[in-house]
Coordinates of N, CA and C in Angstrom, one line a residue:
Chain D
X195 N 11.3 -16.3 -23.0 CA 10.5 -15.2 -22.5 C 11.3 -14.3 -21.6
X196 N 11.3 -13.1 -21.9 CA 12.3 -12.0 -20.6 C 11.9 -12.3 -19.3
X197 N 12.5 -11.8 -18.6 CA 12.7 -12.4 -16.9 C 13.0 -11.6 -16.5
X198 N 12.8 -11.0 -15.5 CA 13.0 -10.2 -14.2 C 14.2 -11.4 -13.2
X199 N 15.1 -10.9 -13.1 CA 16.4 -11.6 -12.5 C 16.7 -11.0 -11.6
X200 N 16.4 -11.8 -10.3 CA 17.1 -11.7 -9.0 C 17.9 -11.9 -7.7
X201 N 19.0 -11.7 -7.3 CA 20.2 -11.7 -6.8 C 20.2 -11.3 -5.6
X202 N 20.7 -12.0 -4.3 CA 21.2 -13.1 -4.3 C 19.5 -14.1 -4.3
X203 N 19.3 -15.5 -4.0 CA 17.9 -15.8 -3.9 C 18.0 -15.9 -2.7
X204 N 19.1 -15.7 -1.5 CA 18.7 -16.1 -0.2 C 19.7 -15.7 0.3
X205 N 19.7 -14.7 1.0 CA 20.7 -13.4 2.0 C 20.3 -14.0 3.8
X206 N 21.1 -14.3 4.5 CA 20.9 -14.0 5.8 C 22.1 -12.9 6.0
X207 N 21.8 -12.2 7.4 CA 22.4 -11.1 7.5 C 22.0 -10.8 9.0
X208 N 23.2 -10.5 9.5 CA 23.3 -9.9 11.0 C 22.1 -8.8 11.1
X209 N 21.6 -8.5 12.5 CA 20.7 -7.5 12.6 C 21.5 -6.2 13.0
X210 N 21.2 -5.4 12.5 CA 21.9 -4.3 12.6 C 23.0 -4.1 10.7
X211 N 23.0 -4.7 10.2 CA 23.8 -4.6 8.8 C 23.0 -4.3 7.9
X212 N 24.0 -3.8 6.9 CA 23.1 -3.3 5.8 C 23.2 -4.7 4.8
X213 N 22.5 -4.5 4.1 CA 22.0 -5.0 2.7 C 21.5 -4.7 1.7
X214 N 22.5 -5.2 0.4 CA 21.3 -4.5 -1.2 C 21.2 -5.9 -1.4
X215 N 19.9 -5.7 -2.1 CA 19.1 -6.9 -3.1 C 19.2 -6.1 -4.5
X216 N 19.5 -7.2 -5.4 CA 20.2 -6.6 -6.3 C 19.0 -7.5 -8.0
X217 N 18.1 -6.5 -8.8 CA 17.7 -6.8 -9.8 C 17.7 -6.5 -11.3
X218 N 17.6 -7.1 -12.1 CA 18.2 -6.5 -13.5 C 17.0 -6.8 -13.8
X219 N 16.1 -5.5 -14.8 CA 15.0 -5.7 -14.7 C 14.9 -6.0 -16.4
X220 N 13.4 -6.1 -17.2 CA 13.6 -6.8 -18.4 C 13.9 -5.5 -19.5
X221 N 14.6 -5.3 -20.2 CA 15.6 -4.3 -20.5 C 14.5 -3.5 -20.9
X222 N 13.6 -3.5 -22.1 CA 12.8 -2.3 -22.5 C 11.8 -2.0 -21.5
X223 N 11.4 -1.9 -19.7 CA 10.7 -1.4 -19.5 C 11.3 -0.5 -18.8
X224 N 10.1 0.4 -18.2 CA 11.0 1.8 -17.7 C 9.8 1.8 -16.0
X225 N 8.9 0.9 -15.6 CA 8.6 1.4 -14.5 C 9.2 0.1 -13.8
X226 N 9.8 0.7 -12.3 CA 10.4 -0.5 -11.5 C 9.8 -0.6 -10.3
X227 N 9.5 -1.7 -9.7 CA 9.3 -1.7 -8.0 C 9.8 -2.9 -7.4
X228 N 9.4 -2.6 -6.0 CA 10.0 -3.6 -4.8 C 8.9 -3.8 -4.0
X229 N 8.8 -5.2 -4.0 CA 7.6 -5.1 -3.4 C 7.8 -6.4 -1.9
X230 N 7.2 -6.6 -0.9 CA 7.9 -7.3 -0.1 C 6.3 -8.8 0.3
X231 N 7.1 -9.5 0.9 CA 5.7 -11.0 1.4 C 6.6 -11.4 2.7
X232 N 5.9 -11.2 3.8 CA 6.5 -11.7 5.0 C 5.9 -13.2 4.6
X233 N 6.4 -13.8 5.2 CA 5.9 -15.7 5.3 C 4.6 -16.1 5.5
X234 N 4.0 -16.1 4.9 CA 2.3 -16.5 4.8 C 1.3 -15.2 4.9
X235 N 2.4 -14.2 4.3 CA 1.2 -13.1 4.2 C 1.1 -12.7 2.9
X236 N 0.6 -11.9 2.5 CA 0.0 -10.9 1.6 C 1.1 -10.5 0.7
X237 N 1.6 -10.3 -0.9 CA 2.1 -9.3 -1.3 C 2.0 -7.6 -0.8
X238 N 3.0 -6.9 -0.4 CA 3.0 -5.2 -0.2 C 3.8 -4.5 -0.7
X239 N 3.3 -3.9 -1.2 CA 4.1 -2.7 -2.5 C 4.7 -1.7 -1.0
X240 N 6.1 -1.6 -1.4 CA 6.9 -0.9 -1.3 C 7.5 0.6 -2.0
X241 N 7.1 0.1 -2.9 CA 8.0 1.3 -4.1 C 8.4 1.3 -5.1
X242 N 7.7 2.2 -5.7 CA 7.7 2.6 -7.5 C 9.0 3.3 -7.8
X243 N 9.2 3.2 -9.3 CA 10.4 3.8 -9.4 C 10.4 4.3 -11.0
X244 N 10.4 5.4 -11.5 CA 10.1 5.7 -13.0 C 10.7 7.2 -13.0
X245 N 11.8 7.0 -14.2 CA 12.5 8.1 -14.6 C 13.5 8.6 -13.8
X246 N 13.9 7.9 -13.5 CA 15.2 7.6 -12.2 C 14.7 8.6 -11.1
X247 N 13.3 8.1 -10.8 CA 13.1 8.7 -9.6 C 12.0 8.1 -8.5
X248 N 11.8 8.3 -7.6 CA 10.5 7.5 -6.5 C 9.0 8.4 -7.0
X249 N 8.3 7.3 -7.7 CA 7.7 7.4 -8.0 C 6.3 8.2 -6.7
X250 N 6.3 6.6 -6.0 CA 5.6 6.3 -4.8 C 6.3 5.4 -3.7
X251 N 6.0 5.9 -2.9 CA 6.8 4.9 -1.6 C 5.7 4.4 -0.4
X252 N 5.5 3.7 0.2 CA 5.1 3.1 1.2 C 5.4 3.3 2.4
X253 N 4.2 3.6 3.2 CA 5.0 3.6 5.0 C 6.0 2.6 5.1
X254 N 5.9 1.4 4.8 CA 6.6 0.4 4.8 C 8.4 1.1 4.5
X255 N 8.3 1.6 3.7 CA 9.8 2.4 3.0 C 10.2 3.3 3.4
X256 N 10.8 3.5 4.7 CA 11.1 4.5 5.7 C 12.5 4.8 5.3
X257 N 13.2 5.6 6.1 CA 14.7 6.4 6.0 C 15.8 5.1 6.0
X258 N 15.1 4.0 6.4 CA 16.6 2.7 6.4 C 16.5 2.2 5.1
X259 N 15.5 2.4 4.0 CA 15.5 2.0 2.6 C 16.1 3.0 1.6
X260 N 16.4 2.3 0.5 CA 16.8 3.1 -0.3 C 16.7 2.6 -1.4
X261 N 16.2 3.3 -3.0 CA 16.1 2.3 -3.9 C 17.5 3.2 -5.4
X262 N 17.8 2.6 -6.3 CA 19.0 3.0 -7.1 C 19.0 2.3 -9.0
X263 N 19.1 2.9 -9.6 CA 19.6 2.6 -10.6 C 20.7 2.9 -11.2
X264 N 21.6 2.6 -10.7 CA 22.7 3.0 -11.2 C 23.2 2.9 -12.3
X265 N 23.2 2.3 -12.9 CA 23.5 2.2 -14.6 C 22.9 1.6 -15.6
X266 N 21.6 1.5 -15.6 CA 21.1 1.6 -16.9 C 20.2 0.1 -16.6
X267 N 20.7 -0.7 -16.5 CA 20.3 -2.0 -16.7 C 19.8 -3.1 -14.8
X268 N 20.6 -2.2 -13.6 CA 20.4 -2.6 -12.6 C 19.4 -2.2 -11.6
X269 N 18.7 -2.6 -10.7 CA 17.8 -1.8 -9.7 C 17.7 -2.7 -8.7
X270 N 18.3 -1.3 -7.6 CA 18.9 -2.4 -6.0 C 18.0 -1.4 -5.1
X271 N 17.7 -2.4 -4.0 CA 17.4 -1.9 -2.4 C 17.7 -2.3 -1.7
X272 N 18.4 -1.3 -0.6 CA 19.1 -1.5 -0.1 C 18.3 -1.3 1.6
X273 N 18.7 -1.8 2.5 CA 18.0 -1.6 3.6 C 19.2 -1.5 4.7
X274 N 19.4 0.0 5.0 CA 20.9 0.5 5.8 C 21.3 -0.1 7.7
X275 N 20.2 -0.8 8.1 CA 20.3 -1.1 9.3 C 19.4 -2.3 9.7
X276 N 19.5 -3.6 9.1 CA 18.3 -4.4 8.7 C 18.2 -4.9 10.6
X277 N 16.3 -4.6 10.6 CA 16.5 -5.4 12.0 C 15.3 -6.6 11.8
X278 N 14.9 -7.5 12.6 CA 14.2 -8.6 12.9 C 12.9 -9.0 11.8
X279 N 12.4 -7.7 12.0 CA 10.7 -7.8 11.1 C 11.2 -7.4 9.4
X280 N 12.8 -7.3 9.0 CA 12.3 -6.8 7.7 C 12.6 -8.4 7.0
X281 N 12.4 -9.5 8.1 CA 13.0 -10.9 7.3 C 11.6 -10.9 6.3
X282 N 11.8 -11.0 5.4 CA 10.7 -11.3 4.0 C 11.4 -12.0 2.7
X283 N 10.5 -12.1 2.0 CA 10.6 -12.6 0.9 C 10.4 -11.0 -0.1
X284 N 11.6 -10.9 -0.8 CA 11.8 -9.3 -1.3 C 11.4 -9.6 -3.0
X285 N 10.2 -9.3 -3.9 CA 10.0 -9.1 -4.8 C 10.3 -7.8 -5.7
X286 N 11.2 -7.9 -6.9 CA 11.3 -7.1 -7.8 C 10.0 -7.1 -8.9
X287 N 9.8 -5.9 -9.8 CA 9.1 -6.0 -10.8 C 9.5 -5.1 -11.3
X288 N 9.1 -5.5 -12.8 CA 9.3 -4.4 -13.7 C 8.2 -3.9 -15.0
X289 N 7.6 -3.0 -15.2 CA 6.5 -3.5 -16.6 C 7.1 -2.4 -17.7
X290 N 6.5 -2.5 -19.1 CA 6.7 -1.5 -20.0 C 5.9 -0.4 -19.7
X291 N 6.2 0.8 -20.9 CA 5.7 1.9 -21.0 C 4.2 1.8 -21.3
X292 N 3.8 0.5 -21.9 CA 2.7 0.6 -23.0 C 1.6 0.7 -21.7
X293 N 0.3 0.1 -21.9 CA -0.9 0.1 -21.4 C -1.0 -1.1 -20.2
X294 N -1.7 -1.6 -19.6 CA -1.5 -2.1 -19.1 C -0.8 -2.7 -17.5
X295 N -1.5 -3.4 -16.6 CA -1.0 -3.1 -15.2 C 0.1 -4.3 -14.9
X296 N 0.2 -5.7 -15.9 CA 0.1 -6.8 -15.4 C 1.4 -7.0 -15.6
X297 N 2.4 -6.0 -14.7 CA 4.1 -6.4 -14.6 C 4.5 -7.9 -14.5
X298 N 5.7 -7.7 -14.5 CA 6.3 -8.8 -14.5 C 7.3 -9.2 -12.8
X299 N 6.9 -10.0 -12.4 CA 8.0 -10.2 -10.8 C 9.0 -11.2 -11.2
X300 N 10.2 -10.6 -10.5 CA 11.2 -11.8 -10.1 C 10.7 -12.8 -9.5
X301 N 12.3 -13.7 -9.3 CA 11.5 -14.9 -8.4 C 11.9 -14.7 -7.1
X302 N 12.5 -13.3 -6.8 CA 12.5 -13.3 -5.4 C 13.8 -13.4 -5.0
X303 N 14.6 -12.5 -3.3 CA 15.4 -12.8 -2.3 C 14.7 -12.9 -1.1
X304 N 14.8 -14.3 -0.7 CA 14.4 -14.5 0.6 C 15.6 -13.6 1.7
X305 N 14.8 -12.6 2.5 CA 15.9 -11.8 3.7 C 15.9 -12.8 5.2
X306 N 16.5 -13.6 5.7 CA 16.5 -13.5 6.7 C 17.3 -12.6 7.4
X307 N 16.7 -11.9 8.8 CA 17.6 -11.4 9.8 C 17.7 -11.9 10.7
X308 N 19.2 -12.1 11.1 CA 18.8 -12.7 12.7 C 19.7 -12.0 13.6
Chain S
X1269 N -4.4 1.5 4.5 CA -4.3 1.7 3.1 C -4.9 0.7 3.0
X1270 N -5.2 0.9 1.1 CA -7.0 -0.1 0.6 C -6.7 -1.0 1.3
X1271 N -7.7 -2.4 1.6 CA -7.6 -3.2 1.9 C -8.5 -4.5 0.9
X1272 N -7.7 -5.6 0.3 CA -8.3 -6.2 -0.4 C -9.3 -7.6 0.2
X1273 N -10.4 -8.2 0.1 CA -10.7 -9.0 1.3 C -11.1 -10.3 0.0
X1274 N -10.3 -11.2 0.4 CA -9.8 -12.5 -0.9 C -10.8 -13.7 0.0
X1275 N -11.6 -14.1 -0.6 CA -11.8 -15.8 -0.2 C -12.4 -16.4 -0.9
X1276 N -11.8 -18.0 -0.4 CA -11.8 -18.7 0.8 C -10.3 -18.5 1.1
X1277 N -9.8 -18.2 2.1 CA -8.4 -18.5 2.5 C -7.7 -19.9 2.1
X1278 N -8.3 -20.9 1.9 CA -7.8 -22.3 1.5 C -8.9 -22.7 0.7
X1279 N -8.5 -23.8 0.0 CA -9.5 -24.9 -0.5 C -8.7 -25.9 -1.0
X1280 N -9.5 -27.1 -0.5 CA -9.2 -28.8 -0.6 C -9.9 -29.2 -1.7
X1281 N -9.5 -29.7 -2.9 CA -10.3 -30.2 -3.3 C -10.2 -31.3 -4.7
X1282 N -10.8 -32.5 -5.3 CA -10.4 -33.2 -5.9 C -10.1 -32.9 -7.5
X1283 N -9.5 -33.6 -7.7 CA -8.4 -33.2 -9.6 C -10.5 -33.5 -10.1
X1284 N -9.8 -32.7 -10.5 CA -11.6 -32.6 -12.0 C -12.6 -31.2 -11.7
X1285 N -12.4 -31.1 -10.1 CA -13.5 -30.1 -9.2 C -13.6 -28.6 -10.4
X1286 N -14.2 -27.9 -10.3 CA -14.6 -26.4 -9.9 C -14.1 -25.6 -8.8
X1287 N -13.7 -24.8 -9.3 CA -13.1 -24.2 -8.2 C -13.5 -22.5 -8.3
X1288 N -14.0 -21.7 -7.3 CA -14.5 -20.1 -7.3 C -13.8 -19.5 -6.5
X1289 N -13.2 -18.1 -6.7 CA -12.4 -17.8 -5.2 C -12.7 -16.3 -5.6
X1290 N -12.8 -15.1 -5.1 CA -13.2 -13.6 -5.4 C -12.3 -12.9 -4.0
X1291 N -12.6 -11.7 -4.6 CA -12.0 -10.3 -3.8 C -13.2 -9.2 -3.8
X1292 N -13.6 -8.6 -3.1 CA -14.3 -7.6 -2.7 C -13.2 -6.6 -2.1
X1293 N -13.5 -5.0 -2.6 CA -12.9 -4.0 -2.0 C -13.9 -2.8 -1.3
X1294 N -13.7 -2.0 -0.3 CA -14.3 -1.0 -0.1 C -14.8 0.0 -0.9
X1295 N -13.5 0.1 -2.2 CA -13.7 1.4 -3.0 C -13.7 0.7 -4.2
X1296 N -13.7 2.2 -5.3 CA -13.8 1.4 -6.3 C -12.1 1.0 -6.9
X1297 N -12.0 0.3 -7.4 CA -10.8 0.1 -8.7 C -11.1 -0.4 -9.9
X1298 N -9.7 0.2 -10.8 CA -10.3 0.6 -12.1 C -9.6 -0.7 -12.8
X1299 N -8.7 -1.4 -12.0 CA -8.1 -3.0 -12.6 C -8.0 -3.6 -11.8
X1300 N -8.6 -4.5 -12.4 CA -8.3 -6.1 -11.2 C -7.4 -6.9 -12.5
X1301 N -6.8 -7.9 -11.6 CA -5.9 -8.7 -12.0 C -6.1 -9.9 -10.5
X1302 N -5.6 -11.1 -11.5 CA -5.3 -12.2 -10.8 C -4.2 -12.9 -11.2
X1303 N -3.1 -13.2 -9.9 CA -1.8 -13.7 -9.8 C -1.8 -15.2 -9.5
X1304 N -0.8 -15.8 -9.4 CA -0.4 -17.5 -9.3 C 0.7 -17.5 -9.0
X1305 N 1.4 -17.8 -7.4 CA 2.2 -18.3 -7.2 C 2.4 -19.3 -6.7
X1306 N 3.7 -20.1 -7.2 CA 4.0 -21.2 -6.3 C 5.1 -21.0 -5.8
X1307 N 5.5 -21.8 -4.8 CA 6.4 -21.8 -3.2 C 7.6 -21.5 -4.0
X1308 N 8.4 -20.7 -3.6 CA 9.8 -20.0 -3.8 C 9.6 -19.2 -5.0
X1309 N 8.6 -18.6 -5.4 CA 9.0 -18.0 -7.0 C 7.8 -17.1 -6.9
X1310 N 8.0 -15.7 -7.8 CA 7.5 -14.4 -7.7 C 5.8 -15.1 -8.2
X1311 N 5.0 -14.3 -7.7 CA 3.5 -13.9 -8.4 C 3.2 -13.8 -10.4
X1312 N 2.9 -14.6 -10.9 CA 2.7 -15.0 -12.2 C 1.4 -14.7 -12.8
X1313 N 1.3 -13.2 -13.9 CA -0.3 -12.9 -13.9 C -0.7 -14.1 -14.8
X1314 N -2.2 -14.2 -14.1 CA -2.8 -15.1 -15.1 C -4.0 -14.3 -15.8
X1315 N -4.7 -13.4 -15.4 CA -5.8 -12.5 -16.1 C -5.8 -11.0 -15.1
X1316 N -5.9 -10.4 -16.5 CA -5.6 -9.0 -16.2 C -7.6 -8.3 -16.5
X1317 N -7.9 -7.4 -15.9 CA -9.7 -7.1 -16.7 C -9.5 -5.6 -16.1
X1318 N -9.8 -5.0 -16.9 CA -9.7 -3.2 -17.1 C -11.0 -2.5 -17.5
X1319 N -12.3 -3.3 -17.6 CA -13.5 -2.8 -17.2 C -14.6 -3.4 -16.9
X1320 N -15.3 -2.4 -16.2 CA -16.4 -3.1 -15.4 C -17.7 -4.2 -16.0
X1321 N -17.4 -5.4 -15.4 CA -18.5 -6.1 -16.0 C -17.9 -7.1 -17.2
X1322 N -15.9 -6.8 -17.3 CA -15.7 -7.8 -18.5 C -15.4 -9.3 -17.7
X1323 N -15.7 -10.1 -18.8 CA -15.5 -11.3 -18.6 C -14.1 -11.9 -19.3
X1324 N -13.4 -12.6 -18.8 CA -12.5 -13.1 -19.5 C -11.9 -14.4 -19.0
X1325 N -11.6 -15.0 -20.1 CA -10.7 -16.2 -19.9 C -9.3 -16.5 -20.6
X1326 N -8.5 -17.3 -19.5 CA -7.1 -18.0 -20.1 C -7.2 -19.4 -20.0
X1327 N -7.4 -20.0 -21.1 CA -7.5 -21.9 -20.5 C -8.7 -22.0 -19.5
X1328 N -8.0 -22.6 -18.6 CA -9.4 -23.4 -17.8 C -9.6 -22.0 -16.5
X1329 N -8.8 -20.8 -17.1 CA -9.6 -19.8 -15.9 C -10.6 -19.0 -16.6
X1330 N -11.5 -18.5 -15.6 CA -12.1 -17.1 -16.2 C -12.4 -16.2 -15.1
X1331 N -12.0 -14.7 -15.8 CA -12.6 -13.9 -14.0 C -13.2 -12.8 -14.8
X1332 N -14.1 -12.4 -13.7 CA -15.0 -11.4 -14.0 C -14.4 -10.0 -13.0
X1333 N -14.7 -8.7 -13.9 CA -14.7 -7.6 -13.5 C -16.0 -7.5 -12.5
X1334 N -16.3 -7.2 -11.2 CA -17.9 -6.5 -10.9 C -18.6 -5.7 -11.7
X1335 N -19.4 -5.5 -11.8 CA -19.9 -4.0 -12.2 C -20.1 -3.3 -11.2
X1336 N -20.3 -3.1 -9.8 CA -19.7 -2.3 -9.2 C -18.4 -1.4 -9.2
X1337 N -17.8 -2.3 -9.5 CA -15.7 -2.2 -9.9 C -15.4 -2.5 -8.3
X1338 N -15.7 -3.3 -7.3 CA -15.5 -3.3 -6.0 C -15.3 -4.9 -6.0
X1339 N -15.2 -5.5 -7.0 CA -15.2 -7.4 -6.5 C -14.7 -7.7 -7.9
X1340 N -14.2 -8.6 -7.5 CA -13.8 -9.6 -9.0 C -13.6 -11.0 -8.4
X1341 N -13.9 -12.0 -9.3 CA -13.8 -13.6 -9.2 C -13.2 -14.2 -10.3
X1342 N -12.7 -15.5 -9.6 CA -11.6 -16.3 -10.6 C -12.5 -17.6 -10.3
X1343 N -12.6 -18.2 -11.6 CA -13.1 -19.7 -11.5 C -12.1 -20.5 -12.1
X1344 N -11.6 -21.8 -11.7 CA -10.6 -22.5 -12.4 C -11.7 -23.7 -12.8
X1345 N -11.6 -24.5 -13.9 CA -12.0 -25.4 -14.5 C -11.7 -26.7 -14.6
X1346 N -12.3 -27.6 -13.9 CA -11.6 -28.7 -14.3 C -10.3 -29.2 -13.9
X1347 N -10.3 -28.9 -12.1 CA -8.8 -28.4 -11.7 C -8.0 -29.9 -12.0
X1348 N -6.7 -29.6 -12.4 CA -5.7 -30.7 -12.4 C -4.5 -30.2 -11.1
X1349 N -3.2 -31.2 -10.7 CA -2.8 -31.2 -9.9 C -1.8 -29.8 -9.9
X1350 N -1.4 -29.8 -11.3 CA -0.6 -28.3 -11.1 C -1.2 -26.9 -11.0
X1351 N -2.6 -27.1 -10.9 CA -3.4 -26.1 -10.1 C -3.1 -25.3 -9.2
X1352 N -2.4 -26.2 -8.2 CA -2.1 -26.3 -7.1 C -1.0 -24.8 -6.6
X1353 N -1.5 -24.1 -5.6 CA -0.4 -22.6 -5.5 C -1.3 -21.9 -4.8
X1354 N -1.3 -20.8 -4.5 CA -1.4 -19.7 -3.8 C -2.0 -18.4 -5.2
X1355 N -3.4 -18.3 -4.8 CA -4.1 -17.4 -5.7 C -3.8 -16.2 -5.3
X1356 N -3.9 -14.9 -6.0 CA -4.0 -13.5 -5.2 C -4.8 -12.4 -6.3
X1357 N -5.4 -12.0 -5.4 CA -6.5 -10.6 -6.5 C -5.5 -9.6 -6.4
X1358 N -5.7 -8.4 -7.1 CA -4.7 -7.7 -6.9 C -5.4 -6.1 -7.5
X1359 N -5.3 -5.0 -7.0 CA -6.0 -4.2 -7.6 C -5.7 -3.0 -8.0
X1360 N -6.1 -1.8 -8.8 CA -5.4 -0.6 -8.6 C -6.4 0.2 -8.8
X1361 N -6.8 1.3 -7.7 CA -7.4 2.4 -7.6 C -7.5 3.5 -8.7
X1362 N -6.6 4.1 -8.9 CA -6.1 5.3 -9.5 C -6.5 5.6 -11.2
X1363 N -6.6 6.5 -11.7 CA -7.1 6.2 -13.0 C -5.5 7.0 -13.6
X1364 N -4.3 6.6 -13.5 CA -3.5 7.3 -14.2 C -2.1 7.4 -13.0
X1365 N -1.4 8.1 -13.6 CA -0.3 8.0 -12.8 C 0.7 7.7 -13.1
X1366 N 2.1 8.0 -12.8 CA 3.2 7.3 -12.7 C 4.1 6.3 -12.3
X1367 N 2.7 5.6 -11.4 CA 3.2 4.7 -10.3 C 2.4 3.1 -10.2
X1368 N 1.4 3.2 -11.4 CA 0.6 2.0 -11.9 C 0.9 0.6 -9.9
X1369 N 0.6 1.2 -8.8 CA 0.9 0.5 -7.7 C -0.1 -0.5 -7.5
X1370 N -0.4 -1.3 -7.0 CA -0.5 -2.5 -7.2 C -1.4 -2.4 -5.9
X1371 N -2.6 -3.3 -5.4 CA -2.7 -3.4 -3.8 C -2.9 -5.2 -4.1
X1372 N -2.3 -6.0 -3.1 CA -2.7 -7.5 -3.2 C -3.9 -7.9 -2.1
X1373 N -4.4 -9.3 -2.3 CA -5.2 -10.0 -1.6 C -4.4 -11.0 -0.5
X1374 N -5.1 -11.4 0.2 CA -4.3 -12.2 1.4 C -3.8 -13.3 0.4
X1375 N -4.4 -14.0 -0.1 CA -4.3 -14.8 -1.2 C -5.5 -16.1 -0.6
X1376 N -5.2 -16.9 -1.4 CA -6.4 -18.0 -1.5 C -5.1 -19.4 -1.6
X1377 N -4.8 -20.2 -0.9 CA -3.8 -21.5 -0.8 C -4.9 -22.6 -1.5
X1378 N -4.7 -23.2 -2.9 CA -5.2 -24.0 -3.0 C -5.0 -25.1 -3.3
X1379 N -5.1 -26.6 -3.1 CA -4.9 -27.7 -2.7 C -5.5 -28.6 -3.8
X1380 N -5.1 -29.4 -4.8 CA -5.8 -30.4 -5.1 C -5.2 -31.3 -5.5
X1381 N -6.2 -32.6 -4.8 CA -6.2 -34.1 -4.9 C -5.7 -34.4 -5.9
X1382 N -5.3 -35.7 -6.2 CA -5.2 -36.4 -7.6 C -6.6 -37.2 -7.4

């Protein structure tokens, strides 16, 4: 069955550095997001991505985010100055064109910051 | 932004049981969906329902749309041990769009015995 593939599964990273999380999403769909779960909370959509453009973005997705497709097959976010609260559990997804809401998630990059 | 309100927050309970867990929203939405995760790995749909009042099942689940369009419920059947994970409602407002965005539930942690 296609897969939503996610890279690295477990990033720690100085506070104050950047980081991309890096997803290859399942090749024939065309809408993408990032969606985030701090540690015993809730899934929160972050950000839509369709037609190599931001679809929808989230307060959560302020000026230190950034999302990219850069060639065809990859979809990264990057977060330019990671500090304390963005440690989460980082979900990709991807779905098709057709009908239907019920995307598909990676299995996730755990972010720690410290 | 919506707020989805999921319960029970937990449930204990023995391999064979019945099991009910729902979401209520303020407004209306036009898809509910129910997710399944377990510990380290992305949210896994298990029933998707796109109008008010449908009933549906996969295996030992079934969830109902409201007819309000403001609540939906998951019943599992006959629970066995790999039951066992973290439930989540999940919703979407909008009737159209580019951005098919998602809102989740705190989730439901559920537990069972052998």
């Amino acid at each position: 069955e296609p897969e939503v593939t996610q890279t690295p599964s477990h990033q720690v990273t100085q506070m104050g550095q950047e980081v991309i999380l890096r997803c290859v999403p399942i090749s024939n769909h065309l809408y993408f997001y990032w969606y985030r779960q701090i540690l015993g909370q809730k899934v929160e959509f972050l950000v839509s991505f369709y037609n190599n453009e931001i679809s929808e973005k989230s307060e959560i997705f302020d000026d230190q985010f950034s999302v990219e497709r850069p060639d065809g097959s990859n979809f990264t976010l990057k977060i330019r100055s990671t500090k304390l609260e963005d440690s989460a559990m980082y979900f990709c997804a991807s779905k098709t064109s057709t009908g239907g809401y019920g995307y598909t998630f990676g299995s996730g990059t755990r972010l720690t910051v410290v | 932004g919506q707020q989805l309100n999921q319960s029970p927050q937990s449930m204990f309970i023995q391999e064979g049981e019945d099991v009910s867990m729902n979401c209520t929203s303020s407004s209306i939405f036009n898809t509910w969906l129910w997710y399944k995760q377990d510990p380290g790995e992305g949210p896994v749909l298990l029933i998707a329902l796109y109008k008010a009042g449908e009933l549906t099942s996969n295996g030992r689940l079934t969830a109902q749309f409201g007819i309000t369009r403001k609540d939906s419920f998951l019943n599992i059947s006959a629970s066995i041990p790999s039951d066992v994970g973290i439930y989540f409602c999940a919703g979407h407002e909008n009737s159209g769009g580019s951005n098919y965005k998602l809102t989740f539930g705190k989730g439901t942690l559920l537990t069972v015995n052998p």
